[in-house]
mmCIF file with all atom_site columns, C-alpha atoms in Angstrom:
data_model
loop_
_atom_site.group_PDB
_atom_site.id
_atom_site.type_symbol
_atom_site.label_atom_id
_atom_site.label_alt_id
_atom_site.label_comp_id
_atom_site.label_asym_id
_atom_site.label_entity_id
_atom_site.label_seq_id
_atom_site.pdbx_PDB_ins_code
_atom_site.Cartn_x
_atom_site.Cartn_y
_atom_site.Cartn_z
_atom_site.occupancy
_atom_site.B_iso_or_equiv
_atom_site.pdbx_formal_charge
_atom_site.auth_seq_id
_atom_site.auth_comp_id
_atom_site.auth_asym_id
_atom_site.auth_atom_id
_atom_site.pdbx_PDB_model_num
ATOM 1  C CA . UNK A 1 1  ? 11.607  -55.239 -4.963  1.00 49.00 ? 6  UNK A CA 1
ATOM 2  C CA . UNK A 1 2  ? 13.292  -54.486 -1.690  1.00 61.00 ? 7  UNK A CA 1
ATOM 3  C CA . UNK A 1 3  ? 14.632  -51.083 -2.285  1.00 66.00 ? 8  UNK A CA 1
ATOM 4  C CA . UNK A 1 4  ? 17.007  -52.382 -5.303  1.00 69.00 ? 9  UNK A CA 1
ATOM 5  C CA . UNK A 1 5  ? 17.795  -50.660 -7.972  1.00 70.00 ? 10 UNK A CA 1
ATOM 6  C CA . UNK A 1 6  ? 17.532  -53.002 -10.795 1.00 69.00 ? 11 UNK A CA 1
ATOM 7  C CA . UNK A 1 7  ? 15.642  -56.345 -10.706 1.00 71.00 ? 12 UNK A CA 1
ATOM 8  C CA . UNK A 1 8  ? 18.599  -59.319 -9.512  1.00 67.00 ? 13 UNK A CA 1
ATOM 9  C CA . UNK A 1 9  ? 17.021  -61.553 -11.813 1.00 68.00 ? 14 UNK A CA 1
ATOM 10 C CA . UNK A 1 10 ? 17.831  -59.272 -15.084 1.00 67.00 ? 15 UNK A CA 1
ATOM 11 C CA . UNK A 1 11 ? 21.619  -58.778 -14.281 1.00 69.00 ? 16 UNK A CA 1
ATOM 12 C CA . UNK A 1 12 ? 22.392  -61.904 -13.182 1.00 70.00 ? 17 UNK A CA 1
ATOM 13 C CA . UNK A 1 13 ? 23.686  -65.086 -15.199 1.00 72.00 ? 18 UNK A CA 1
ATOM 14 C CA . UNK A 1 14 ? 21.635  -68.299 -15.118 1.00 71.00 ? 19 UNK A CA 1
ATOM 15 C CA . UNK A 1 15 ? 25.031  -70.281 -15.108 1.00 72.00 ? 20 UNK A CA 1
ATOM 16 C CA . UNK A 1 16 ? 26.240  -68.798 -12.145 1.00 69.00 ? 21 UNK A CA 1
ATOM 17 C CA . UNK A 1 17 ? 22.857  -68.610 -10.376 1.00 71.00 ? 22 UNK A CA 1
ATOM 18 C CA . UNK A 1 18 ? 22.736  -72.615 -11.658 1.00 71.00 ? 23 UNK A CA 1
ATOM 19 C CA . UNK A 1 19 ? 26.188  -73.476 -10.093 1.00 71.00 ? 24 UNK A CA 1
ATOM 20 C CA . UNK A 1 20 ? 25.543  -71.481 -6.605  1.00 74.00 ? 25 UNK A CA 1
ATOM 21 C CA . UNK A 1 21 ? 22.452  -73.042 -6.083  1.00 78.00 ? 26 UNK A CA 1
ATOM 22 C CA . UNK A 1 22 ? 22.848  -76.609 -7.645  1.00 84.00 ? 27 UNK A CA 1
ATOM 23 C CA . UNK A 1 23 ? 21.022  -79.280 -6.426  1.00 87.00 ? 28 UNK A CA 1
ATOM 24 C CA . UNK A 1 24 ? 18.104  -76.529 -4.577  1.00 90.00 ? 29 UNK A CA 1
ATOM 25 C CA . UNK A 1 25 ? 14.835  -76.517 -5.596  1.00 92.00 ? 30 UNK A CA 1
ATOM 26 C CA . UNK A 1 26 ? 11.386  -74.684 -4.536  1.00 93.00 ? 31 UNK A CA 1
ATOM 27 C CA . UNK A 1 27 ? 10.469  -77.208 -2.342  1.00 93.00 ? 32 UNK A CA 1
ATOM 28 C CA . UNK A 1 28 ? 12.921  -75.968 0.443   1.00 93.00 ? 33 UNK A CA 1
ATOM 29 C CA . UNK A 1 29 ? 12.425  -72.543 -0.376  1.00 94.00 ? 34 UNK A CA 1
ATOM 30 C CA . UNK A 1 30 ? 11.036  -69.843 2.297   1.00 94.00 ? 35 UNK A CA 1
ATOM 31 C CA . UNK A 1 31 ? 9.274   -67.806 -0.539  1.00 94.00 ? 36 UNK A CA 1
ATOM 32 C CA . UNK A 1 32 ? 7.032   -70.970 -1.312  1.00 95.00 ? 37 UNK A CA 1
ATOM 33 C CA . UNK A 1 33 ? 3.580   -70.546 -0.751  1.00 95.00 ? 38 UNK A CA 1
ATOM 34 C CA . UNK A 1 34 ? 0.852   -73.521 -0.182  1.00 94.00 ? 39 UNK A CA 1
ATOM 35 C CA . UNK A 1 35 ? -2.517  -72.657 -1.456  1.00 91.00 ? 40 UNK A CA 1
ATOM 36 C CA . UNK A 1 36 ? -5.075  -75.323 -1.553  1.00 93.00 ? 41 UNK A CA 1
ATOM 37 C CA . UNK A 1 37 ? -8.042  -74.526 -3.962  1.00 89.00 ? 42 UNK A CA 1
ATOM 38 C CA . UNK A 1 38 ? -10.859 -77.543 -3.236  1.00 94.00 ? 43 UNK A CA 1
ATOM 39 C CA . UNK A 1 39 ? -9.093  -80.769 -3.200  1.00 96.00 ? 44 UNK A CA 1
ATOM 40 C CA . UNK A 1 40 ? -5.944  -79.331 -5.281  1.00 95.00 ? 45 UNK A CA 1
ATOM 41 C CA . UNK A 1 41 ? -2.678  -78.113 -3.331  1.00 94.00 ? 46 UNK A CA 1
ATOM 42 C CA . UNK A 1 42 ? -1.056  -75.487 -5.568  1.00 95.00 ? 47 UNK A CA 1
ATOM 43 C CA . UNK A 1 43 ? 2.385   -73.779 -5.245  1.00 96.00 ? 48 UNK A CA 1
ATOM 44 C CA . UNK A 1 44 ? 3.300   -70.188 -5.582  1.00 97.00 ? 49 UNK A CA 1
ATOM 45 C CA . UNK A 1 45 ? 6.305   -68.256 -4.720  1.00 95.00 ? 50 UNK A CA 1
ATOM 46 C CA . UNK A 1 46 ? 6.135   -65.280 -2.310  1.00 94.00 ? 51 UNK A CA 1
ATOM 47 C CA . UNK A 1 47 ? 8.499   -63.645 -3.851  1.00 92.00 ? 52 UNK A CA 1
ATOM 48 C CA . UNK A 1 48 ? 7.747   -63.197 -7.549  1.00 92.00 ? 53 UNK A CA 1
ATOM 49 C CA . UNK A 1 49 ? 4.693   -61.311 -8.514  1.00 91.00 ? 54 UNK A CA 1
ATOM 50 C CA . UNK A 1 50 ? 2.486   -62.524 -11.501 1.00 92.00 ? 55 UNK A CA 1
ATOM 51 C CA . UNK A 1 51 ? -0.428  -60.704 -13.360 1.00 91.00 ? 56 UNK A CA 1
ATOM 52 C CA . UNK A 1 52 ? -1.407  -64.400 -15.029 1.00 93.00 ? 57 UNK A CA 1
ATOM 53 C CA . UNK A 1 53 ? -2.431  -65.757 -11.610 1.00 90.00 ? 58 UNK A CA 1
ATOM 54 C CA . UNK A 1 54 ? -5.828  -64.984 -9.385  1.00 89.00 ? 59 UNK A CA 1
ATOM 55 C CA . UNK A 1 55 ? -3.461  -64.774 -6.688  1.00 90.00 ? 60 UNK A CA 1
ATOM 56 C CA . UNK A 1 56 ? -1.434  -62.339 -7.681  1.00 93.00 ? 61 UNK A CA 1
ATOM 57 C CA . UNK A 1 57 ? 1.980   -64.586 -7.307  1.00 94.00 ? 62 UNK A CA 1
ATOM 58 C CA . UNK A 1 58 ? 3.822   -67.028 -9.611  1.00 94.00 ? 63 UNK A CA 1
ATOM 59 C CA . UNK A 1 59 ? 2.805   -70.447 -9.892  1.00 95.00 ? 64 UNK A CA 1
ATOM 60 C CA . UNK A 1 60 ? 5.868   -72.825 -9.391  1.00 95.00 ? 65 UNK A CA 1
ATOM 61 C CA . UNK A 1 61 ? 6.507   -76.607 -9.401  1.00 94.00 ? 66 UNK A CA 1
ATOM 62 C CA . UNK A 1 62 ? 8.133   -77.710 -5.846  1.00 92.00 ? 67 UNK A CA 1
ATOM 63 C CA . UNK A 1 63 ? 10.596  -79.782 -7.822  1.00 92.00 ? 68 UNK A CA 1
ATOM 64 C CA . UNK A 1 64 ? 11.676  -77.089 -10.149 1.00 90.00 ? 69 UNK A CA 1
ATOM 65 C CA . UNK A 1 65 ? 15.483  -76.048 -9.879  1.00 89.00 ? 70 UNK A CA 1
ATOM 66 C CA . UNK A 1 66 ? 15.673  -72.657 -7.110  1.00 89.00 ? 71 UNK A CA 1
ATOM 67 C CA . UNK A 1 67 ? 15.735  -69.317 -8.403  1.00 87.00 ? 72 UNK A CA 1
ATOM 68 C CA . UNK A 1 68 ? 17.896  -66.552 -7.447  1.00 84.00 ? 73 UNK A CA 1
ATOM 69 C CA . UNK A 1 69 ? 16.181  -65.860 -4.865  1.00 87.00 ? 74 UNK A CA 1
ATOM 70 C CA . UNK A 1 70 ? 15.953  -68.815 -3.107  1.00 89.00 ? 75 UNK A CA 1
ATOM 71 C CA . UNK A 1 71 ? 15.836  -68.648 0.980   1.00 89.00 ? 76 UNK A CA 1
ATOM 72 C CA . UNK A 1 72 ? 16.304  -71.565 2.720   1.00 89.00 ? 77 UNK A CA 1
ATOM 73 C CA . UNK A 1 73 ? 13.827  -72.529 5.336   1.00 87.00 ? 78 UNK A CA 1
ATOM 74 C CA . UNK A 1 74 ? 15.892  -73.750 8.070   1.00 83.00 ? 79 UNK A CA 1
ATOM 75 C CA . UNK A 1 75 ? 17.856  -69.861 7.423   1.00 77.00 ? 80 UNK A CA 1
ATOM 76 C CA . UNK A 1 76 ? 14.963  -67.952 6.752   1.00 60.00 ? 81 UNK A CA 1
ATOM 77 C CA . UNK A 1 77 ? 14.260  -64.916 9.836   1.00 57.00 ? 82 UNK A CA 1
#
């Protein structure tokens, strides 16, 4: 967490995070991650943190609907 307080995904409502970032998905995100394990490609996002992983990070679909804390790539620093 950067210095928050509480967590943005636990306060905020998945129909408002749905309707502000309609038609986004992980695939144009900043946070996503390319890791390529043999012949596989998998995805992960940089900005979620998972214990289930051997990376450490969550393991997304690039198609999957954005999260909150979607960045866009073309925006991102």
């Amino acid at each position: 967490m950067d210095g928050l307080l509480f967590d943005p995904i636990e306060y905020i409502d998945t129909n408002i995070a749905a309707g502000v970032l309609k038609d986004l998905t992980c695939r144009q995100c900043d946070h996503r991650i390319r890791y390529r394990q043999g012949s596989k490609i998998f995805s992960y996002c940089g900005a979620k943190y998972s214990g289930r992983t051997s990376i450490k990070l969550l393991k997304v679909k690039a198609c999957q609907p954005a999260c909150i804390l979607f960045t866009h790539k073309d925006n991102a620093k």
